[in-house]
Coordinates of C-alpha atoms in Angstrom, one line a residue:
M1 CA 95.1 91.4 102.9
A2 CA 96.9 88.4 101.5
Q3 CA 100.2 88.7 100.2
Y4 CA 99.8 89.2 96.6
G5 CA 102.8 91.0 96.5
K6 CA 105.2 87.2 97.6
A7 CA 106.1 84.9 95.6
E8 CA 105.3 82.6 98.4
Y9 CA 101.6 83.5 98.7
W10 CA 100.8 82.3 94.7
E11 CA 102.8 79.2 95.0
E12 CA 100.7 78.2 98.1
R13 CA 97.9 79.2 96.4
Y14 CA 98.2 77.6 93.3
T15 CA 99.5 74.5 95.2
R16 CA 96.3 74.4 96.8
D17 CA 93.7 75.2 94.0
A18 CA 94.9 74.1 90.6
E19 CA 91.6 75.5 88.8
P20 CA 91.5 77.4 86.4
F21 CA 90.9 81.2 87.6
D22 CA 91.0 84.7 85.7
W23 CA 91.4 87.8 87.5
Y24 CA 89.2 90.4 86.6
Q25 CA 88.2 89.6 82.9
R26 CA 88.2 86.8 80.0
W27 CA 89.2 87.5 76.8
S28 CA 85.3 88.2 75.9
G29 CA 85.4 90.8 77.6
I30 CA 88.2 92.7 76.1
K31 CA 89.2 90.8 72.5
D32 CA 86.9 94.1 70.7
L33 CA 89.7 96.4 72.8
L34 CA 92.9 94.5 72.5
A35 CA 92.1 93.2 69.2
Q36 CA 92.6 97.1 68.1
Y37 CA 96.1 96.8 69.5
V38 CA 96.9 93.3 69.4
F39 CA 97.5 91.0 66.0
P40 CA 97.2 87.5 65.6
T41 CA 100.7 88.0 63.9
H42 CA 102.5 89.8 66.9
Q43 CA 104.6 87.5 69.6
I44 CA 103.1 88.1 72.7
L45 CA 104.0 88.3 76.4
H46 CA 101.4 87.0 78.6
L47 CA 102.9 89.2 82.1
G48 CA 102.0 87.3 85.4
C49 CA 100.0 85.3 83.9
G50 CA 98.6 82.1 86.6
N51 CA 96.5 79.2 85.5
S52 CA 94.3 82.1 83.3
R53 CA 92.8 81.1 80.5
L54 CA 93.2 83.7 78.3
S55 CA 96.5 82.7 76.4
E56 CA 94.5 79.5 75.9
E57 CA 91.1 81.6 74.8
M58 CA 93.4 83.9 72.4
Y59 CA 95.0 80.9 70.6
D60 CA 92.0 79.1 69.8
E61 CA 91.1 82.5 67.7
G62 CA 94.2 82.8 66.2
F63 CA 96.7 84.5 68.5
I64 CA 99.3 81.7 68.6
N65 CA 102.6 83.0 69.6
S66 CA 102.5 83.5 73.1
I67 CA 105.2 83.6 76.0
N68 CA 103.5 83.5 79.4
I69 CA 105.4 83.9 82.0
D70 CA 105.1 83.5 86.2
I71 CA 106.9 84.1 89.4
S72 CA 105.2 80.5 90.5
Q73 CA 107.3 77.5 89.7
V74 CA 104.5 75.3 90.5
V75 CA 101.8 77.3 88.4
I76 CA 104.0 77.2 85.4
K77 CA 104.8 72.8 85.6
A78 CA 100.9 72.9 85.8
M79 CA 100.6 74.9 82.7
Q80 CA 103.0 73.2 80.9
E81 CA 101.9 70.2 81.7
K82 CA 98.2 70.9 80.4
Y83 CA 99.4 73.1 77.3
R84 CA 102.0 70.7 76.1
D85 CA 100.4 70.1 72.4
K86 CA 100.6 73.8 72.6
Q87 CA 103.9 74.3 71.1
T88 CA 103.7 77.9 70.3
M89 CA 102.5 79.2 73.8
R90 CA 104.9 78.7 76.4
F91 CA 104.9 78.8 79.8
L92 CA 108.1 79.7 81.8
H93 CA 109.0 80.2 85.2
M94 CA 110.0 84.2 85.3
D95 CA 109.8 87.1 87.4
G96 CA 108.6 90.1 85.7
R97 CA 111.1 92.4 87.7
N98 CA 114.3 91.1 85.8
M99 CA 112.9 89.1 82.4
E100 CA 115.7 86.9 80.5
F101 CA 114.8 87.9 77.4
D102 CA 116.2 90.5 74.9
D103 CA 115.4 93.7 74.1
A104 CA 112.7 94.1 71.6
T105 CA 111.7 90.5 71.8
F106 CA 107.6 91.0 72.0
D107 CA 105.3 93.2 70.1
A108 CA 102.4 93.3 72.5
V109 CA 102.8 92.5 76.4
I110 CA 99.4 91.7 78.2
D111 CA 98.9 92.1 82.2
K112 CA 96.1 91.2 83.6
G113 CA 96.2 92.0 87.3
T114 CA 99.7 91.5 87.5
L115 CA 101.1 95.4 88.1
D116 CA 97.9 95.0 90.8
A117 CA 99.3 92.3 92.5
I118 CA 103.0 94.1 92.8
L119 CA 101.5 97.5 94.5
C120 CA 100.0 95.1 96.9
G121 CA 103.0 93.9 98.0
E122 CA 105.7 95.6 100.4
N123 CA 108.4 98.1 98.2
S124 CA 105.5 98.3 95.7
T125 CA 107.0 101.4 94.1
A126 CA 110.1 100.4 93.4
H127 CA 109.4 96.6 92.2
A128 CA 106.5 97.8 90.0
N129 CA 108.7 100.6 88.3
K130 CA 111.1 98.2 88.0
M131 CA 108.5 95.5 85.7
I132 CA 107.7 98.5 84.1
S133 CA 111.0 99.1 82.8
E134 CA 111.6 95.6 81.6
V135 CA 108.4 95.3 79.8
Y136 CA 109.6 98.3 77.6
R137 CA 112.7 97.0 77.3
V138 CA 111.5 93.6 76.1
L139 CA 109.1 95.3 73.7
S140 CA 109.7 96.5 70.1
P141 CA 110.1 100.0 69.2
T142 CA 106.3 100.1 68.1
G143 CA 105.7 97.1 70.6
V144 CA 102.6 97.6 73.1
Y145 CA 101.7 97.2 76.6
V146 CA 98.0 96.7 77.9
A147 CA 97.4 96.8 81.4
I148 CA 94.0 95.4 83.0
T149 CA 93.7 96.7 86.8
Y150 CA 90.8 98.2 88.8
G151 CA 93.0 101.3 89.0
Q152 CA 92.2 104.3 88.2
P153 CA 94.1 107.2 86.0
P154 CA 95.4 109.1 89.1
H155 CA 96.8 106.3 90.8
R156 CA 98.6 104.4 87.8
Y157 CA 99.5 107.4 85.7
P158 CA 102.0 108.0 87.8
Y159 CA 103.9 104.4 87.1
L160 CA 103.1 104.5 83.4
D161 CA 103.6 107.9 82.2
K162 CA 107.0 109.4 82.5
S163 CA 109.5 111.0 80.5
E164 CA 112.1 107.7 80.1
Y165 CA 109.1 105.8 78.2
N166 CA 108.6 107.2 74.6
W167 CA 104.8 105.7 74.6
E168 CA 101.4 106.7 74.0
I169 CA 98.7 106.1 76.8
T170 CA 95.2 105.4 75.6
V171 CA 92.8 104.8 78.7
H172 CA 89.5 102.2 78.1
Q173 CA 87.0 101.0 80.4
V174 CA 85.6 98.0 80.2
Q175 CA 82.3 96.3 82.5
K176 CA 83.2 94.5 85.4
P177 CA 81.7 90.2 84.7
T178 CA 78.6 90.3 86.7
I179 CA 79.5 86.3 87.2
A180 CA 81.6 85.4 89.8
S181 CA 84.3 83.7 88.2
T182 CA 86.5 86.8 88.2
A183 CA 87.7 88.5 91.3
A184 CA 89.4 91.9 92.4
L185 CA 93.0 92.2 94.1
A186 CA 92.1 95.4 96.6
T187 CA 88.8 97.2 97.5
D188 CA 90.3 100.9 96.7
D189 CA 88.0 101.2 93.6
R190 CA 84.8 102.0 95.2
D191 CA 84.3 105.2 93.1
Q192 CA 84.1 103.0 90.0
P193 CA 82.5 99.6 90.9
N194 CA 81.8 98.7 87.9
V195 CA 84.3 99.0 85.5
H196 CA 88.0 97.8 85.4
Y197 CA 90.6 99.9 82.9
L198 CA 92.7 98.9 80.3
Y199 CA 96.1 100.8 79.6
V200 CA 97.3 101.0 76.5
C201 CA 101.1 101.7 75.8
K202 CA 101.8 102.3 72.8
K203 CA 105.9 102.8 72.0
R204 CA 105.8 105.7 69.1
G205 CA 109.3 103.9 68.0
G206 CA 112.8 104.8 67.3
R207 CA 113.9 104.7 70.7
E208 CA 116.2 102.7 73.1
A209 CA 115.3 101.0 76.0
P210 CA 116.3 103.6 79.1
K211 CA 119.0 102.6 80.8
Q212 CA 118.7 101.4 84.6
A213 CA 120.8 102.9 87.2
E214 CA 123.5 100.6 88.8

């Protein structure tokens, strides 16, 4: 299996192949669902953006305020250059497990395959929990985290449905694209081979981010 959980894998991949690539879904496949929870007035964080066209396609439809982060410095430099004319669509080199944002910075966090990538790596449970904790911290009191994944509820709820997260979870299914422009990070979704899952985790408001153990 490719080392999706390692920064070195992504640095090498984006150095070798700079063409835009979207994991799982394009904007057209998920916009009807996302538009129920994410609005053009929102400050949006794209978590593990890679060289996806998602933020560009959303920008073109009025979602102009976004920050895109990725663990790969190579891809961030390329995206900064590509989109230098879109000043409200920023790209920053950052680790989603240790984000450099203040608490309650974003109205929405969109994660298209990043949680899945972390779960393919070493110490996956600890790293996934750390990233989700960070997502919770940087979300506003009424913010929403949307995780787009191949993982079925029994395999994702243990990470998302925790007492320290004061959010309401809604799960949607969306058909996988028929064209070969997207890909899966792993192959353990054979029970539901034709769908991806959107986990919409919406904060109920008025509760601080959970404290991290030292």
